[in-house]
Each structure stands twice: as C-alpha cells, then as structure tokens.
C-alpha cells in the first residue's frame, strides 16, 4: 500500500511551519527529504509517525505500518544489545528473530553488552537495527546517520536497499548521499506563509 500525503499542513509549538504538502511513497521506493535546518523536516516525520496531529490535510496508508527512528536511539541502557532487540521485536509482535538485525549492523560481538556501555556510534547502530525487528514496511528516519562512521553508514545504506528490495519503503531526512536510489523532496518549497498579526491570538486559543 502506498503512503499518500495530501495538502498536508503541520505546526511546531502552535506555529505553522509547512503547508500544502503533497507526495506519495510506493512500496519499494525511497524518498529523501531535504531543506535547511529548522524548516520542519523533523516535525513532518513526527506527524507521519503519528506522534502529533496535522493541522490540515490527509495522511493515508500509514496506519500501523510505520517504524520511526528519530534523534533518540530508542534503547534501554540497562538491557543488553540482544535484550533491546528482543524487547522491540516483542513490542511489534514480530516473530522473525533478531539474528539478522545483529548481523546487518555487525553487533554480534556486542550482543551481551549493556546498551549503556556502548559508544555513540554503536548505540546508533543498535537503534537502527530496531527497524529490522519491527516487521513494519514503512521506515520513517530522521538524520539516521548521526554518529555513524563510514563503515556503519554503508551498513545502513545496505539495510535500506535490502528493505526496498523486499517491497518496503523509506522516507529519510538526511543531508548526505547514501548511495540509495531515491527521489528528492525539498520541503523548503512548502514553507508556511507568515501568519497575519490579526491571527496571533488564535494560535493560543
């Protein structure tokens, strides 16, 4: 099923940031979001993931199909690498096992280590490995390569390509070239118009 966004408007802290967004993301496809810092990419991804409501428009095809990876790694520091992945697999009810996720991000030698004892890059690899145990077809990713070295970026790109080849899709906010075949959407073209001062009070009602 295609993820479709129609005339979407989103806000941050009650202030509109993007409006009139229209795009679709079909199975097997990737879309990279570009735009200057602060334009609203994170707000858009959080809205698509259901973490906040849109202020206008429609999102179709997202219900229980999105796995979101934001700025936080989403791991429990007192659990081991294996326990973290097993936890997320159980949360999403995915019975596919975690061995593939460990291998995809070269985490096998760290499997018994508490997540809190990992380096920043290792934590990010574990956070991204969570995607592989969710069973969700749509990956929504906010700057996923932060803290990753060159080899780990290549692991991530390989995981995305494999996900697309299996019919999954990916929406990625990133400023780097991942070497993944993807369309580009510059969200700067959808910057919300400044509010009229006469509407100022309405933002807080």
mmCIF file of C-alpha atoms in Angstrom:
data_model
loop_
_atom_site.group_PDB
_atom_site.id
_atom_site.type_symbol
_atom_site.label_atom_id
_atom_site.label_comp_id
_atom_site.label_asym_id
_atom_site.label_seq_id
_atom_site.Cartn_x
_atom_site.Cartn_y
_atom_site.Cartn_z
ATOM 1 C CA UNK A 1 0.000 0.000 0.000
ATOM 2 C CA UNK A 2 1.240 3.461 -0.910
ATOM 3 C CA UNK A 3 1.732 6.148 1.735
ATOM 4 C CA UNK A 4 -0.079 9.241 0.443
ATOM 5 C CA UNK A 5 0.078 12.794 1.776
ATOM 6 C CA UNK A 6 -2.480 15.289 0.503
ATOM 7 C CA UNK A 7 -2.457 19.052 1.141
ATOM 8 C CA UNK A 8 -0.776 18.476 4.497
ATOM 9 C CA UNK A 9 -0.185 21.303 6.936
ATOM 10 C CA UNK A 10 1.923 20.912 10.077
ATOM 11 C CA UNK A 11 2.865 23.121 13.005
ATOM 12 C CA UNK A 12 5.558 23.270 15.687
ATOM 13 C CA UNK A 13 4.558 24.758 19.025
ATOM 14 C CA UNK A 14 1.320 26.011 17.527
ATOM 15 C CA UNK A 15 3.125 27.883 14.736
ATOM 16 C CA UNK A 16 2.600 26.601 11.161
ATOM 17 C CA UNK A 17 5.862 25.522 9.523
ATOM 18 C CA UNK A 18 4.849 23.640 6.353
ATOM 19 C CA UNK A 19 1.664 23.706 4.297
ATOM 20 C CA UNK A 20 0.287 22.295 1.054
ATOM 21 C CA UNK A 21 2.486 19.181 1.112
ATOM 22 C CA UNK A 22 1.596 16.551 -1.472
ATOM 23 C CA UNK A 23 3.615 13.391 -2.107
ATOM 24 C CA UNK A 24 3.342 9.625 -2.238
ATOM 25 C CA UNK A 25 5.682 6.803 -1.308
ATOM 26 C CA UNK A 26 5.061 3.478 -3.031
ATOM 27 C CA UNK A 27 6.291 0.049 -1.911
ATOM 28 C CA UNK A 28 9.894 -0.458 -2.987
ATOM 29 C CA UNK A 29 10.601 3.281 -3.164
ATOM 30 C CA UNK A 30 12.658 5.731 -1.096
ATOM 31 C CA UNK A 31 12.163 9.470 -0.673
ATOM 32 C CA UNK A 32 14.814 11.775 0.782
ATOM 33 C CA UNK A 33 13.739 14.997 2.476
ATOM 34 C CA UNK A 34 15.978 17.999 2.040
ATOM 35 C CA UNK A 35 15.779 21.548 3.333
ATOM 36 C CA UNK A 36 17.564 23.943 5.708
ATOM 37 C CA UNK A 37 17.731 23.319 9.437
ATOM 38 C CA UNK A 38 14.544 24.339 11.190
ATOM 39 C CA UNK A 39 12.355 24.159 8.093
ATOM 40 C CA UNK A 40 10.150 21.423 9.566
ATOM 41 C CA UNK A 41 11.568 18.074 8.440
ATOM 42 C CA UNK A 42 11.505 16.580 11.935
ATOM 43 C CA UNK A 43 8.005 17.926 12.557
ATOM 44 C CA UNK A 44 6.851 16.358 9.299
ATOM 45 C CA UNK A 45 8.312 12.960 10.163
ATOM 46 C CA UNK A 46 6.831 13.049 13.671
ATOM 47 C CA UNK A 47 3.448 13.877 12.174
ATOM 48 C CA UNK A 48 3.628 10.991 9.710
ATOM 49 C CA UNK A 49 4.621 8.665 12.556
ATOM 50 C CA UNK A 50 1.501 9.668 14.483
ATOM 51 C CA UNK A 51 3.362 11.454 17.289
ATOM 52 C CA UNK A 52 1.477 14.696 16.673
ATOM 53 C CA UNK A 53 -1.605 15.606 14.636
ATOM 54 C CA UNK A 54 -1.510 17.583 11.383
ATOM 55 C CA UNK A 55 -3.265 20.946 11.253
ATOM 56 C CA UNK A 56 -4.620 20.335 7.746
ATOM 57 C CA UNK A 57 -4.733 17.735 5.003
ATOM 58 C CA UNK A 58 -4.747 13.968 4.965
ATOM 59 C CA UNK A 59 -2.312 11.093 5.514
ATOM 60 C CA UNK A 60 -3.346 7.724 4.067
ATOM 61 C CA UNK A 61 -1.657 4.334 4.246
ATOM 62 C CA UNK A 62 0.291 4.961 7.453
ATOM 63 C CA UNK A 63 -1.865 3.069 9.942
ATOM 64 C CA UNK A 64 0.227 0.531 11.897
ATOM 65 C CA UNK A 65 2.701 0.370 9.023
ATOM 66 C CA UNK A 66 5.386 2.874 10.088
ATOM 67 C CA UNK A 67 8.573 2.264 12.064
ATOM 68 C CA UNK A 68 10.038 5.587 13.204
ATOM 69 C CA UNK A 69 13.657 6.312 14.127
ATOM 70 C CA UNK A 70 14.200 9.834 15.430
ATOM 71 C CA UNK A 71 17.090 11.665 17.063
ATOM 72 C CA UNK A 72 16.878 9.417 20.119
ATOM 73 C CA UNK A 73 18.279 5.909 19.682
ATOM 74 C CA UNK A 74 15.269 4.381 21.468
ATOM 75 C CA UNK A 75 17.264 1.889 23.509
ATOM 76 C CA UNK A 76 17.193 0.872 27.175
ATOM 77 C CA UNK A 77 20.676 1.335 28.668
ATOM 78 C CA UNK A 78 20.361 -1.381 31.324
ATOM 79 C CA UNK A 79 19.393 -4.054 28.793
ATOM 80 C CA UNK A 80 21.948 -5.827 26.625
ATOM 81 C CA UNK A 81 22.037 -5.417 22.870
ATOM 82 C CA UNK A 82 20.206 -8.734 22.469
ATOM 83 C CA UNK A 83 17.632 -7.850 25.124
ATOM 84 C CA UNK A 84 16.941 -4.495 23.476
ATOM 85 C CA UNK A 85 16.246 -6.089 20.113
ATOM 86 C CA UNK A 86 14.151 -8.841 21.689
ATOM 87 C CA UNK A 87 12.158 -6.172 23.531
ATOM 88 C CA UNK A 88 11.362 -4.264 20.353
ATOM 89 C CA UNK A 89 10.532 -7.455 18.461
ATOM 90 C CA UNK A 90 8.006 -8.305 21.188
ATOM 91 C CA UNK A 91 6.549 -4.787 21.188
ATOM 92 C CA UNK A 92 5.832 -5.049 17.459
ATOM 93 C CA UNK A 93 4.795 -8.685 17.645
ATOM 94 C CA UNK A 94 7.398 -9.686 15.077
ATOM 95 C CA UNK A 95 8.497 -13.306 15.319
ATOM 96 C CA UNK A 96 11.267 -13.145 12.731
ATOM 97 C CA UNK A 97 14.094 -13.264 15.287
ATOM 98 C CA UNK A 98 16.942 -10.842 15.880
ATOM 99 C CA UNK A 99 19.933 -12.617 14.331
ATOM 100 C CA UNK A 100 19.527 -10.785 11.033
ATOM 101 C CA UNK A 101 19.442 -7.415 12.794
ATOM 102 C CA UNK A 102 22.607 -8.230 14.750
ATOM 103 C CA UNK A 103 24.409 -9.260 11.569
ATOM 104 C CA UNK A 104 23.232 -6.304 9.490
ATOM 105 C CA UNK A 105 24.896 -3.849 11.867
ATOM 106 C CA UNK A 106 27.854 -6.016 12.990
ATOM 107 C CA UNK A 107 26.557 -6.229 16.542
ATOM 108 C CA UNK A 108 27.202 -9.933 17.167
ATOM 109 C CA UNK A 109 30.338 -9.327 19.281
ATOM 110 C CA UNK A 110 28.415 -6.763 21.335
ATOM 111 C CA UNK A 111 25.297 -8.891 21.832
ATOM 112 C CA UNK A 112 25.821 -9.423 25.590
ATOM 113 C CA UNK A 113 26.980 -5.871 26.356
ATOM 114 C CA UNK A 114 24.621 -3.476 28.168
ATOM 115 C CA UNK A 115 23.481 -0.771 25.759
ATOM 116 C CA UNK A 116 24.568 1.912 28.210
ATOM 117 C CA UNK A 117 28.174 0.776 27.789
ATOM 118 C CA UNK A 118 28.168 1.249 24.005
ATOM 119 C CA UNK A 119 29.807 4.122 22.152
ATOM 120 C CA UNK A 120 27.620 6.737 20.476
ATOM 121 C CA UNK A 121 28.084 5.088 17.100
ATOM 122 C CA UNK A 122 27.325 1.623 18.474
ATOM 123 C CA UNK A 123 24.157 2.939 20.133
ATOM 124 C CA UNK A 124 23.060 4.425 16.835
ATOM 125 C CA UNK A 125 23.679 1.101 15.064
ATOM 126 C CA UNK A 126 21.563 -0.647 17.691
ATOM 127 C CA UNK A 127 18.854 1.975 17.331
ATOM 128 C CA UNK A 128 18.738 1.426 13.580
ATOM 129 C CA UNK A 129 18.822 -2.364 13.996
ATOM 130 C CA UNK A 130 15.468 -1.973 15.792
ATOM 131 C CA UNK A 131 13.888 -1.257 12.413
ATOM 132 C CA UNK A 132 14.721 -4.748 11.235
ATOM 133 C CA UNK A 133 12.777 -6.429 14.046
ATOM 134 C CA UNK A 134 9.588 -4.372 13.740
ATOM 135 C CA UNK A 135 8.198 -6.042 10.630
ATOM 136 C CA UNK A 136 6.877 -2.622 9.578
ATOM 137 C CA UNK A 137 7.027 -1.869 5.819
ATOM 138 C CA UNK A 138 7.472 1.926 6.002
ATOM 139 C CA UNK A 139 10.629 3.320 7.607
ATOM 140 C CA UNK A 140 10.491 6.981 8.626
ATOM 141 C CA UNK A 141 14.005 8.127 9.537
ATOM 142 C CA UNK A 142 15.269 11.438 10.913
ATOM 143 C CA UNK A 143 19.003 12.020 10.278
ATOM 144 C CA UNK A 144 19.746 8.303 10.752
ATOM 145 C CA UNK A 145 23.488 8.530 10.077
ATOM 146 C CA UNK A 146 24.324 10.843 13.005
ATOM 147 C CA UNK A 147 27.312 9.385 14.968
ATOM 148 C CA UNK A 148 27.951 6.697 12.333
ATOM 149 C CA UNK A 149 31.383 6.174 10.797
ATOM 150 C CA UNK A 150 31.838 5.411 7.105
ATOM 151 C CA UNK A 151 31.520 1.639 7.532
ATOM 152 C CA UNK A 152 28.349 1.982 9.592
ATOM 153 C CA UNK A 153 26.826 4.357 7.024
ATOM 154 C CA UNK A 154 27.456 1.646 4.431
ATOM 155 C CA UNK A 155 25.709 -0.891 6.706
ATOM 156 C CA UNK A 156 22.714 1.407 6.981
ATOM 157 C CA UNK A 157 22.562 2.001 3.220
ATOM 158 C CA UNK A 158 22.734 -1.756 2.617
ATOM 159 C CA UNK A 159 19.886 -2.320 5.099
ATOM 160 C CA UNK A 160 17.752 0.278 3.314
ATOM 161 C CA UNK A 161 18.443 -1.249 -0.111
ATOM 162 C CA UNK A 162 17.516 -4.707 1.195
ATOM 163 C CA UNK A 163 14.324 -3.316 2.735
ATOM 164 C CA UNK A 164 13.339 -1.700 -0.570
ATOM 165 C CA UNK A 165 14.118 -4.891 -2.491
ATOM 166 C CA UNK A 166 11.681 -6.748 -0.225
ATOM 167 C CA UNK A 167 8.898 -4.277 -1.020
ATOM 168 C CA UNK A 168 9.380 -1.915 1.890
ATOM 169 C CA UNK A 169 9.697 1.837 1.585
ATOM 170 C CA UNK A 170 11.732 4.540 3.320
ATOM 171 C CA UNK A 171 11.301 8.251 3.995
ATOM 172 C CA UNK A 172 14.622 9.708 5.118
ATOM 173 C CA UNK A 173 15.615 13.190 6.252
ATOM 174 C CA UNK A 174 19.333 13.449 5.550
ATOM 175 C CA UNK A 175 21.895 15.838 4.107
ATOM 176 C CA UNK A 176 24.292 13.133 2.907
ATOM 177 C CA UNK A 177 24.310 10.965 -0.193
ATOM 178 C CA UNK A 178 23.592 7.410 0.926
ATOM 179 C CA UNK A 179 24.057 5.832 -2.483
ATOM 180 C CA UNK A 180 20.435 4.659 -2.394
ATOM 181 C CA UNK A 181 18.182 5.146 -5.405
ATOM 182 C CA UNK A 182 15.710 7.719 -4.067
ATOM 183 C CA UNK A 183 13.587 10.652 -5.145
ATOM 184 C CA UNK A 184 14.309 14.033 -3.510
ATOM 185 C CA UNK A 185 11.721 16.294 -1.920
ATOM 186 C CA UNK A 186 12.832 19.806 -0.929
ATOM 187 C CA UNK A 187 10.378 20.744 1.792
ATOM 188 C CA UNK A 188 11.541 24.362 1.660
ATOM 189 C CA UNK A 189 9.110 24.831 -1.216
ATOM 190 C CA UNK A 190 6.261 24.229 1.258
ATOM 191 C CA UNK A 191 7.272 26.720 3.937
ATOM 192 C CA UNK A 192 4.150 28.081 5.609
ATOM 193 C CA UNK A 193 3.269 31.688 4.926
ATOM 194 C CA UNK A 194 3.804 34.086 7.854
ATOM 195 C CA UNK A 195 0.697 34.474 9.987
ATOM 196 C CA UNK A 196 -1.216 37.731 9.936
ATOM 197 C CA UNK A 197 -0.778 39.547 13.236
ATOM 198 C CA UNK A 198 -4.561 39.626 13.497
ATOM 199 C CA UNK A 199 -4.443 35.810 13.852
ATOM 200 C CA UNK A 200 -1.811 35.901 16.632
ATOM 201 C CA UNK A 201 -4.225 35.251 19.487
ATOM 202 C CA UNK A 202 -5.757 32.331 17.614
ATOM 203 C CA UNK A 203 -2.557 30.313 17.945
ATOM 204 C CA UNK A 204 -3.008 30.163 21.699
ATOM 205 C CA UNK A 205 -6.766 29.505 21.895
#
